[in-house]
Amino acid sequence: MQEKMNKVIWSVVFLLLFLLLLCLVYTNSFQKNNTSFDTHLFYMDTSIYVNLYEQNETKAKEALKEVEKLYQKYHQLTDRYQAYDNGINLYFLRENTREEEWITIDSELYFLLEESLKYYEMSDGLFAVQMGNLTDVWKRAIEEETLPSREELEKTKEYKEIILQDGKIYNNHANIDLGAVAKGYATKKVGEYLNSIGIRKYIINAGGNVLVGEHYGSDAYKIGIEDPTSSIGGIFAKVKANNKAVVTSGGYQRFFEIDGKRYNHIINPKTLYPSDNFLSVTVIAEDSMQADILSTILFLMDIDTGLEWIEGMDDVEAIWYVSEFEQIASSGFNEYLYE
Amino acid sequence: MNKADKVLILFLFGFGLLGLFFSQKRASSSYAEVYYQKELILQIDLETDLKQYKVKGKLGDVYLEAGDGKIRVIEENSPKHLCSRQGFVKRKGDTIVCLPNEIVIVLKGEKEMDTILR
């Protein structure tokens, strides 16, 4: 009797151990099946990280090549410093010497300008891609670490309007800066491309524009938002999300300091000076372009108007980093936080 | 099944589990990858003492210090020296980007987070 019991117990122990082993081997090989392929690109004045999870190596590598082509295309389309053979871009629009009154432009560039003007209206002039002269003045100021004169800034108020009609732009040599929307748009298009070829598991970080697809395991992507006051790259919020865009606008990375005051690169077109309401603003939305535009607008807006905006939108959340001691989040933001 | 069989089987399971444990352990140990443009040019084991390394960037040599689970850029040629000002990074998945030099350093290993927004 005693021996029989022993046998049963041993068998159960072996069986359990065997199952445990199987489990471990299975989870191990499962992770290996979703092989990870990544690349680092340099376009749009930033570093872009693209990570795909895909079983088929050839497909993944082809996809990464296409992704690079897309970023290159939007880089060229929105480049303000150089012309390219393959079409009309922002540099061309500003510098061209053509006679014609109206210029036909790429439909995507047209769309970007149209959308930007929509947000210009909606934000009561805070989102102003037509004020390239103003951003130029501040770009130079940050490079040379000297404050621009009031006169120089006032002059930028006489900017050329963007006038669009039927796929054409009025050739008035407007100085357009799409820096606050181009990365978000390009990343959105890259996500759409990946979805269209059946790669649904990916994470992209294009200089503060994060877009995540479905998770490579059975969890959600973990995204850390850097603490602007931390000198060692600490994190103040940890966000978990799938199929979302998460975008941060911060003034604490590109800036210069004079007499203890910081001047960053996100300029308020109304005051003509960098905005210092917040150290950073992070937006979570479905659409990477919308998230990019909103993060800039919220960075320029006062907190009350910003909160009202976000609360009035579906599926959009935001967190404002006011100071080391104060961070304000929209009502649904907490659902994304973990730990 | 006699006693020796049982002992043998238990041993085999034990070894199997240990093997799995160590294979996972190795995958999670920390190292850094250094890219120039898109090319992987250097892999550094971070489980060693601090050591210095030199790689070529677009504007000249980039000097790194790595070990003890962390890595930093100590000297490079660029207008603002943003990447040497960044200091040590030690979190898996974190990056140092030297934009003018087109050098990217990525901390690898079992990630605590998939990406960092800044």
Short mmCIF file of C-alpha atoms in Angstrom, two decimals:
data_model
loop_
_atom_site.label_atom_id
_atom_site.label_comp_id
_atom_site.label_asym_id
_atom_site.label_seq_id
_atom_site.Cartn_x
_atom_site.Cartn_y
_atom_site.Cartn_z
CA MET A 1 0.00 0.00 0.00
CA GLN A 2 2.68 2.39 1.11
CA GLU A 3 4.71 1.58 -1.99
CA LYS A 4 1.76 2.16 -4.28
CA MET A 5 1.16 5.62 -2.79
CA ASN A 6 4.80 6.45 -3.26
CA LYS A 7 4.60 5.48 -6.89
CA VAL A 8 1.57 7.69 -7.47
CA ILE A 9 3.22 10.67 -5.78
CA TRP A 10 6.40 10.23 -7.80
CA SER A 11 4.46 9.98 -11.02
CA VAL A 12 2.57 13.17 -10.23
CA VAL A 13 5.82 14.96 -9.34
CA PHE A 14 7.43 13.85 -12.61
CA LEU A 15 4.40 14.83 -14.62
CA LEU A 16 4.31 18.31 -13.07
CA LEU A 17 8.01 18.82 -13.61
CA PHE A 18 7.66 17.70 -17.19
CA LEU A 19 4.80 20.13 -17.80
CA LEU A 20 6.78 22.94 -16.22
CA LEU A 21 9.70 22.20 -18.50
CA LEU A 22 7.43 22.13 -21.53
CA CYS A 23 5.95 25.45 -20.50
CA LEU A 24 9.35 27.09 -20.18
CA VAL A 25 10.57 25.73 -23.50
CA TYR A 26 7.36 26.87 -25.15
CA THR A 27 7.47 30.44 -23.88
CA ASN A 28 11.16 30.59 -24.76
CA SER A 29 10.61 29.52 -28.34
CA PHE A 30 7.52 31.70 -28.66
CA GLN A 31 9.58 34.78 -27.96
CA LYS A 32 12.12 33.67 -30.52
CA ASN A 33 9.44 33.24 -33.16
CA ASN A 34 8.61 36.92 -33.07
CA THR A 35 12.01 37.98 -34.26
CA SER A 36 12.88 41.60 -33.83
CA PHE A 37 14.33 43.72 -36.65
CA ASP A 38 15.32 47.32 -36.14
CA THR A 39 17.00 50.28 -37.76
CA HIS A 40 18.22 53.76 -36.83
CA LEU A 41 17.58 56.47 -39.39
CA PHE A 42 18.50 60.14 -39.57
CA TYR A 43 15.92 62.34 -41.21
CA MET A 44 14.00 65.50 -40.34
CA ASP A 45 16.79 66.70 -38.11
CA THR A 46 16.31 63.83 -35.68
CA SER A 47 17.15 60.20 -35.06
CA ILE A 48 14.42 57.72 -35.89
CA TYR A 49 14.22 54.24 -34.38
CA VAL A 50 12.06 51.61 -36.05
CA ASN A 51 11.59 48.16 -34.52
CA LEU A 52 9.50 45.47 -36.24
CA TYR A 53 8.49 42.09 -34.82
CA GLU A 54 8.01 39.64 -37.63
CA GLN A 55 8.70 35.96 -38.33
CA ASN A 56 9.62 36.39 -41.97
CA GLU A 57 13.09 37.92 -42.11
CA THR A 58 13.02 38.85 -45.81
CA LYS A 59 9.68 40.58 -45.38
CA ALA A 60 10.89 42.50 -42.34
CA LYS A 61 14.06 43.68 -44.06
CA GLU A 62 12.18 44.75 -47.18
CA ALA A 63 9.72 46.62 -44.96
CA LEU A 64 12.53 48.46 -43.16
CA LYS A 65 13.88 49.59 -46.53
CA GLU A 66 10.46 50.90 -47.53
CA VAL A 67 10.14 52.65 -44.18
CA GLU A 68 13.41 54.45 -44.82
CA LYS A 69 12.18 55.50 -48.27
CA LEU A 70 9.04 56.96 -46.68
CA TYR A 71 10.94 58.97 -44.08
CA GLN A 72 13.30 60.18 -46.80
CA LYS A 73 10.35 61.24 -48.96
CA TYR A 74 8.72 63.30 -46.21
CA HIS A 75 12.08 64.69 -45.17
CA GLN A 76 12.61 66.01 -48.69
CA LEU A 77 9.06 67.26 -49.05
CA THR A 78 9.30 69.34 -45.87
CA ASP A 79 12.98 70.35 -46.19
CA ARG A 80 13.41 74.11 -45.84
CA TYR A 81 17.10 74.30 -46.65
CA GLN A 82 17.58 72.40 -49.86
CA ALA A 83 15.85 71.59 -53.15
CA TYR A 84 15.61 68.10 -54.64
CA ASP A 85 15.24 66.93 -58.23
CA ASN A 86 12.09 65.00 -57.57
CA GLY A 87 9.65 67.76 -56.87
CA ILE A 88 8.49 70.85 -55.11
CA ASN A 89 9.22 71.21 -51.42
CA LEU A 90 9.17 73.97 -48.80
CA TYR A 91 12.56 75.30 -49.90
CA PHE A 92 11.33 75.58 -53.46
CA LEU A 93 8.15 77.37 -52.41
CA ARG A 94 10.16 80.03 -50.58
CA GLU A 95 13.04 80.47 -53.02
CA ASN A 96 11.64 79.76 -56.49
CA THR A 97 11.89 82.34 -59.27
CA ARG A 98 9.04 81.01 -61.35
CA GLU A 99 6.70 83.40 -63.12
CA GLU A 100 3.44 81.57 -62.52
CA GLU A 101 1.03 82.84 -59.88
CA TRP A 102 -0.08 79.41 -58.70
CA ILE A 103 2.06 76.31 -58.27
CA THR A 104 0.71 72.77 -58.29
CA ILE A 105 2.14 70.85 -55.34
CA ASP A 106 2.30 67.24 -54.18
CA SER A 107 -1.07 66.15 -52.81
CA GLU A 108 0.42 65.12 -49.48
CA LEU A 109 2.14 68.48 -49.04
CA TYR A 110 -1.17 70.11 -49.91
CA PHE A 111 -2.91 68.01 -47.28
CA LEU A 112 -0.29 68.87 -44.64
CA LEU A 113 -0.67 72.60 -45.32
CA GLU A 114 -4.45 72.38 -45.34
CA GLU A 115 -4.52 70.52 -42.02
CA SER A 116 -2.02 72.96 -40.51
CA LEU A 117 -4.21 75.90 -41.48
CA LYS A 118 -7.19 74.14 -39.88
CA TYR A 119 -5.31 73.90 -36.62
CA TYR A 120 -4.19 77.53 -37.02
CA GLU A 121 -7.86 78.54 -36.95
CA MET A 122 -8.77 76.12 -34.17
CA SER A 123 -5.89 77.18 -31.94
CA ASP A 124 -6.61 80.86 -32.52
CA GLY A 125 -3.25 81.39 -34.22
CA LEU A 126 -1.01 79.39 -31.87
CA PHE A 127 -0.17 76.71 -34.42
CA ALA A 128 1.38 78.83 -37.16
CA VAL A 129 3.38 76.97 -39.80
CA GLN A 130 3.41 80.13 -41.92
CA MET A 131 5.73 81.87 -39.46
CA GLY A 132 8.94 80.32 -40.73
CA ASN A 133 10.69 83.68 -40.44
CA LEU A 134 10.07 83.62 -36.70
CA THR A 135 11.36 80.08 -36.17
CA ASP A 136 14.40 80.95 -38.30
CA VAL A 137 15.26 83.87 -36.04
CA TRP A 138 15.08 81.64 -32.96
CA LYS A 139 16.93 78.76 -34.58
CA ARG A 140 19.83 81.08 -35.22
CA ALA A 141 19.53 82.51 -31.71
CA ILE A 142 19.81 79.03 -30.17
CA GLU A 143 22.81 78.19 -32.35
CA GLU A 144 24.60 81.42 -31.51
CA GLU A 145 23.29 81.55 -27.94
CA THR A 146 22.37 85.22 -28.27
CA LEU A 147 18.97 86.85 -27.88
CA PRO A 148 17.44 88.29 -31.04
CA SER A 149 16.58 91.99 -30.99
CA ARG A 150 12.98 93.11 -30.51
CA GLU A 151 13.15 94.75 -33.94
CA GLU A 152 14.24 91.54 -35.59
CA LEU A 153 11.34 89.70 -33.97
CA GLU A 154 8.76 92.35 -34.85
CA LYS A 155 9.77 92.11 -38.49
CA THR A 156 8.67 88.46 -38.59
CA LYS A 157 5.08 89.58 -38.06
CA GLU A 158 4.96 90.60 -41.70
CA TYR A 159 4.77 87.04 -42.95
CA LYS A 160 3.25 85.75 -46.19
CA GLU A 161 -0.04 83.92 -45.85
CA ILE A 162 -0.46 80.39 -47.17
CA ILE A 163 -3.15 80.49 -49.83
CA LEU A 164 -4.37 77.16 -51.18
CA GLN A 165 -6.80 76.27 -53.92
CA ASP A 166 -7.52 73.09 -55.91
CA GLY A 167 -4.19 71.39 -55.30
CA LYS A 168 -2.28 74.61 -55.90
CA ILE A 169 -0.54 77.14 -53.69
CA TYR A 170 -0.33 80.86 -54.39
CA ASN A 171 3.28 81.62 -55.32
CA ASN A 172 4.03 84.37 -52.79
CA HIS A 173 7.23 82.73 -51.50
CA ALA A 174 5.83 82.05 -48.04
CA ASN A 175 8.39 80.85 -45.52
CA ILE A 176 6.74 77.67 -44.19
CA ASP A 177 8.00 75.55 -41.30
CA LEU A 178 6.29 72.17 -40.91
CA GLY A 179 8.64 71.07 -38.13
CA ALA A 180 5.76 70.68 -35.67
CA VAL A 181 3.79 68.25 -37.84
CA ALA A 182 6.10 66.55 -40.36
CA LYS A 183 7.51 63.87 -38.04
CA GLY A 184 4.04 62.99 -36.78
CA TYR A 185 2.66 62.78 -40.30
CA ALA A 186 5.56 60.71 -41.64
CA THR A 187 5.29 58.33 -38.70
CA LYS A 188 1.54 57.99 -39.26
CA LYS A 189 2.16 57.08 -42.91
CA VAL A 190 4.85 54.58 -41.92
CA GLY A 191 2.39 52.93 -39.51
CA GLU A 192 -0.24 52.77 -42.24
CA TYR A 193 2.25 51.20 -44.61
CA LEU A 194 3.28 48.55 -42.07
CA ASN A 195 -0.35 47.70 -41.33
CA SER A 196 -1.08 47.45 -45.05
CA ILE A 197 1.56 44.75 -45.59
CA GLY A 198 0.44 42.81 -42.52
CA ILE A 199 3.18 43.84 -40.10
CA ARG A 200 1.18 44.87 -37.07
CA LYS A 201 3.76 44.53 -34.35
CA TYR A 202 6.08 47.51 -34.30
CA ILE A 203 7.39 50.39 -32.27
CA ILE A 204 8.67 53.62 -33.80
CA ASN A 205 10.34 56.51 -32.02
CA ALA A 206 10.95 59.43 -34.36
CA GLY A 207 12.52 62.05 -32.12
CA GLY A 208 9.75 62.24 -29.53
CA ASN A 209 7.04 60.86 -31.81
CA VAL A 210 6.28 57.32 -30.67
CA LEU A 211 3.90 55.06 -32.55
CA VAL A 212 3.20 51.53 -31.35
CA GLY A 213 1.25 48.76 -33.07
CA GLU A 214 0.18 45.53 -31.48
CA HIS A 215 2.44 44.08 -28.81
CA TYR A 216 5.00 41.41 -29.71
CA GLY A 217 3.91 39.32 -26.75
CA SER A 218 0.60 39.45 -24.98
CA ASP A 219 1.22 42.65 -23.08
CA ALA A 220 1.41 46.34 -24.07
CA TYR A 221 4.39 48.51 -25.03
CA LYS A 222 6.01 50.24 -22.11
CA ILE A 223 6.92 53.84 -22.84
CA GLY A 224 8.86 55.94 -20.37
CA ILE A 225 8.41 59.72 -20.39
CA GLU A 226 11.59 61.48 -19.37
CA ASP A 227 11.67 63.79 -16.39
CA PRO A 228 12.75 67.19 -17.79
CA THR A 229 14.40 68.16 -14.51
CA SER A 230 16.41 64.98 -14.10
CA SER A 231 20.07 65.22 -15.01
CA ILE A 232 20.44 61.46 -15.27
CA GLY A 233 17.55 60.80 -17.64
CA GLY A 234 15.06 59.78 -14.98
CA ILE A 235 11.47 58.97 -15.86
CA PHE A 236 8.42 60.65 -14.35
CA ALA A 237 5.65 58.62 -16.00
CA LYS A 238 5.44 55.10 -17.36
CA VAL A 239 2.80 54.56 -19.97
CA LYS A 240 1.46 51.28 -21.37
CA ALA A 241 -0.23 51.30 -24.77
CA ASN A 242 -0.89 49.41 -27.99
CA ASN A 243 -1.97 50.90 -31.33
CA LYS A 244 -1.40 54.45 -30.11
CA ALA A 245 0.73 57.47 -30.80
CA VAL A 246 2.50 59.06 -27.85
CA VAL A 247 4.20 62.38 -28.54
CA THR A 248 6.18 64.69 -26.27
CA SER A 249 6.92 68.34 -26.92
CA GLY A 250 9.60 69.61 -24.62
CA GLY A 251 11.58 72.77 -24.32
CA TYR A 252 14.26 71.27 -22.13
CA GLN A 253 16.38 69.64 -24.83
CA ARG A 254 17.02 72.33 -27.38
CA PHE A 255 17.53 75.63 -25.60
CA PHE A 256 20.06 78.23 -24.51
CA GLU A 257 20.41 80.14 -21.28
CA ILE A 258 21.00 83.84 -20.67
CA ASP A 259 21.04 85.37 -17.19
CA GLY A 260 19.56 82.19 -15.77
CA LYS A 261 16.59 82.28 -18.13
CA ARG A 262 16.07 79.47 -20.60
CA TYR A 263 14.99 80.04 -24.19
CA ASN A 264 13.75 76.91 -25.94
CA HIS A 265 12.83 76.16 -29.54
CA ILE A 266 9.03 76.11 -29.26
CA ILE A 267 8.01 79.66 -30.10
CA ASN A 268 4.69 81.32 -29.33
CA PRO A 269 3.72 83.25 -32.48
CA LYS A 270 1.73 85.72 -30.39
CA THR A 271 4.46 86.77 -27.98
CA LEU A 272 7.23 86.01 -30.52
CA TYR A 273 9.15 84.35 -27.66
CA PRO A 274 9.66 80.74 -26.57
CA SER A 275 6.90 79.44 -24.36
CA ASP A 276 7.83 78.67 -20.77
CA ASN A 277 4.51 77.58 -19.34
CA PHE A 278 5.68 73.96 -19.12
CA LEU A 279 8.80 71.87 -19.34
CA SER A 280 7.07 69.26 -21.46
CA VAL A 281 3.65 68.17 -22.67
CA THR A 282 2.87 64.60 -23.74
CA VAL A 283 -0.16 63.61 -25.80
CA ILE A 284 -1.63 60.13 -26.36
CA ALA A 285 -3.91 59.69 -29.37
CA GLU A 286 -4.72 57.23 -32.14
CA ASP A 287 -3.39 59.49 -34.86
CA SER A 288 0.30 60.31 -34.78
CA MET A 289 -0.10 63.53 -36.77
CA GLN A 290 -2.85 64.79 -34.49
CA ALA A 291 -0.77 63.91 -31.41
CA ASP A 292 2.22 65.80 -32.84
CA ILE A 293 0.23 68.94 -33.60
CA LEU A 294 -1.63 68.86 -30.28
CA SER A 295 1.55 68.47 -28.23
CA THR A 296 2.87 71.72 -29.74
CA ILE A 297 -0.41 73.59 -29.30
CA LEU A 298 -0.75 72.43 -25.68
CA PHE A 299 2.83 73.47 -25.00
CA LEU A 300 1.90 77.01 -26.09
CA MET A 301 -1.58 77.18 -24.55
CA ASP A 302 -2.35 77.96 -20.92
CA ILE A 303 -3.25 74.91 -18.86
CA ASP A 304 -6.96 75.71 -18.43
CA THR A 305 -7.66 76.12 -22.13
CA GLY A 306 -5.51 73.07 -22.89
CA LEU A 307 -7.33 70.88 -20.39
CA GLU A 308 -10.68 72.02 -21.75
CA TRP A 309 -9.53 71.16 -25.27
CA ILE A 310 -8.38 67.67 -24.39
CA GLU A 311 -11.40 66.85 -22.25
CA GLY A 312 -13.58 67.79 -25.21
CA MET A 313 -11.85 65.32 -27.52
CA ASP A 314 -12.50 61.59 -27.79
CA ASP A 315 -9.62 59.19 -27.18
CA VAL A 316 -7.04 61.92 -26.62
CA GLU A 317 -5.20 62.30 -23.32
CA ALA A 318 -2.35 64.53 -22.17
CA ILE A 319 0.01 65.19 -19.29
CA TRP A 320 1.60 68.57 -18.59
CA TYR A 321 4.92 68.71 -16.78
CA VAL A 322 4.68 72.09 -15.07
CA SER A 323 7.52 71.69 -12.61
CA GLU A 324 9.32 69.12 -10.51
CA PHE A 325 6.46 69.38 -8.04
CA GLU A 326 3.50 69.71 -10.35
CA GLN A 327 2.31 67.51 -13.18
CA ILE A 328 -1.25 67.77 -14.44
CA ALA A 329 -2.96 64.98 -16.37
CA SER A 330 -6.24 64.86 -18.27
CA SER A 331 -8.95 62.71 -16.73
CA GLY A 332 -8.32 59.57 -18.78
CA PHE A 333 -4.53 59.67 -18.69
CA ASN A 334 -4.28 57.51 -15.58
CA GLU A 335 -5.62 54.52 -17.48
CA TYR A 336 -2.37 54.41 -19.42
CA LEU A 337 -0.11 54.67 -16.40
CA TYR A 338 1.35 51.60 -14.75
CA GLU A 339 3.23 51.03 -11.47
CA MET B 1 11.40 2.11 -11.22
CA ASN B 2 14.05 1.84 -8.55
CA LYS B 3 15.62 4.55 -6.49
CA ALA B 4 18.54 5.10 -8.89
CA ASP B 5 16.13 5.75 -11.76
CA LYS B 6 14.26 8.32 -9.76
CA VAL B 7 17.45 10.09 -8.77
CA LEU B 8 18.62 10.08 -12.37
CA ILE B 9 15.37 11.53 -13.68
CA LEU B 10 15.35 14.22 -11.00
CA PHE B 11 18.93 15.09 -11.93
CA LEU B 12 18.04 15.41 -15.59
CA PHE B 13 15.12 17.72 -14.81
CA GLY B 14 17.32 19.75 -12.54
CA PHE B 15 19.91 20.16 -15.29
CA GLY B 16 17.25 21.07 -17.81
CA LEU B 17 15.85 23.77 -15.59
CA LEU B 18 19.30 25.10 -14.76
CA GLY B 19 20.14 25.20 -18.47
CA LEU B 20 17.01 27.17 -19.26
CA PHE B 21 17.65 29.49 -16.36
CA PHE B 22 21.16 30.28 -17.54
CA SER B 23 20.19 30.68 -21.18
CA GLN B 24 17.69 33.31 -20.12
CA LYS B 25 20.15 34.89 -17.77
CA ARG B 26 22.64 35.34 -20.58
CA ALA B 27 20.05 36.96 -22.82
CA SER B 28 19.25 39.50 -20.14
CA SER B 29 22.83 40.54 -19.39
CA SER B 30 23.48 44.09 -20.44
CA TYR B 31 25.47 45.30 -23.42
CA ALA B 32 25.55 48.34 -25.66
CA GLU B 33 25.37 48.60 -29.42
CA VAL B 34 27.06 51.50 -31.18
CA TYR B 35 25.81 52.49 -34.63
CA TYR B 36 27.39 54.81 -37.17
CA GLN B 37 24.68 55.92 -39.59
CA LYS B 38 22.79 52.64 -39.86
CA GLU B 39 25.68 50.30 -39.40
CA LEU B 40 26.45 48.45 -36.20
CA ILE B 41 30.13 49.25 -35.59
CA LEU B 42 30.72 48.13 -32.02
CA GLN B 43 29.21 45.96 -29.32
CA ILE B 44 30.31 46.57 -25.76
CA ASP B 45 29.77 44.21 -22.86
CA LEU B 46 28.66 46.34 -19.94
CA GLU B 47 29.19 43.67 -17.30
CA THR B 48 32.85 44.60 -17.02
CA ASP B 49 34.81 47.37 -15.30
CA LEU B 50 34.72 50.86 -16.80
CA LYS B 51 36.80 51.06 -19.95
CA GLN B 52 37.27 53.61 -22.71
CA TYR B 53 36.48 53.07 -26.38
CA LYS B 54 36.92 55.11 -29.53
CA VAL B 55 34.71 55.09 -32.62
CA LYS B 56 34.65 57.23 -35.75
CA GLY B 57 31.79 59.70 -36.14
CA LYS B 58 30.98 62.04 -39.00
CA LEU B 59 32.87 64.97 -37.43
CA GLY B 60 35.74 62.96 -35.94
CA ASP B 61 36.49 60.49 -33.19
CA VAL B 62 33.91 59.84 -30.51
CA TYR B 63 35.23 58.65 -27.14
CA LEU B 64 33.07 56.43 -24.97
CA GLU B 65 33.33 55.12 -21.45
CA ALA B 66 31.44 51.92 -20.69
CA GLY B 67 31.17 49.26 -18.02
CA ASP B 68 29.43 48.61 -14.68
CA GLY B 69 26.15 48.42 -16.57
CA LYS B 70 26.38 51.96 -17.94
CA ILE B 71 27.79 53.93 -20.84
CA ARG B 72 28.51 57.56 -21.71
CA VAL B 73 30.16 59.70 -24.33
CA ILE B 74 33.14 61.54 -22.89
CA GLU B 75 34.43 63.48 -25.87
CA GLU B 76 33.29 64.23 -29.41
CA ASN B 77 33.45 67.00 -31.92
CA SER B 78 30.11 68.79 -32.34
CA PRO B 79 28.76 72.32 -31.95
CA LYS B 80 26.80 71.75 -28.71
CA HIS B 81 28.22 68.52 -27.26
CA LEU B 82 24.72 67.38 -26.39
CA CYS B 83 25.61 63.71 -26.25
CA SER B 84 28.59 64.12 -23.95
CA ARG B 85 26.51 66.42 -21.75
CA GLN B 86 23.90 63.68 -21.45
CA GLY B 87 26.17 61.68 -19.14
CA PHE B 88 25.76 58.03 -18.24
CA VAL B 89 22.76 56.02 -19.34
CA LYS B 90 22.06 52.73 -17.62
CA ARG B 91 18.48 51.82 -18.48
CA LYS B 92 17.93 49.08 -21.07
CA GLY B 93 16.45 50.49 -24.23
CA ASP B 94 17.81 53.94 -23.52
CA THR B 95 19.83 55.68 -26.19
CA ILE B 96 22.49 58.31 -26.63
CA VAL B 97 22.23 60.11 -29.94
CA CYS B 98 25.10 62.18 -31.29
CA LEU B 99 23.19 63.81 -34.09
CA PRO B 100 25.98 65.74 -35.83
CA ASN B 101 28.20 62.67 -35.64
CA GLU B 102 25.39 60.30 -36.63
CA ILE B 103 26.34 57.94 -33.82
CA VAL B 104 23.64 56.12 -31.89
CA ILE B 105 24.31 54.11 -28.75
CA VAL B 106 21.61 51.72 -27.57
CA LEU B 107 21.59 49.87 -24.28
CA LYS B 108 20.50 46.30 -24.87
CA GLY B 109 19.43 43.49 -22.62
CA GLU B 110 16.15 42.55 -21.09
CA LYS B 111 14.25 45.78 -21.40
CA GLU B 112 12.48 47.44 -18.55
CA MET B 113 10.82 49.67 -21.11
CA ASP B 114 10.34 49.54 -24.88
CA THR B 115 11.23 53.16 -25.52
CA ILE B 116 11.90 56.47 -23.78
CA LEU B 117 10.20 59.70 -24.82
CA ARG B 118 12.04 62.92 -24.46
#
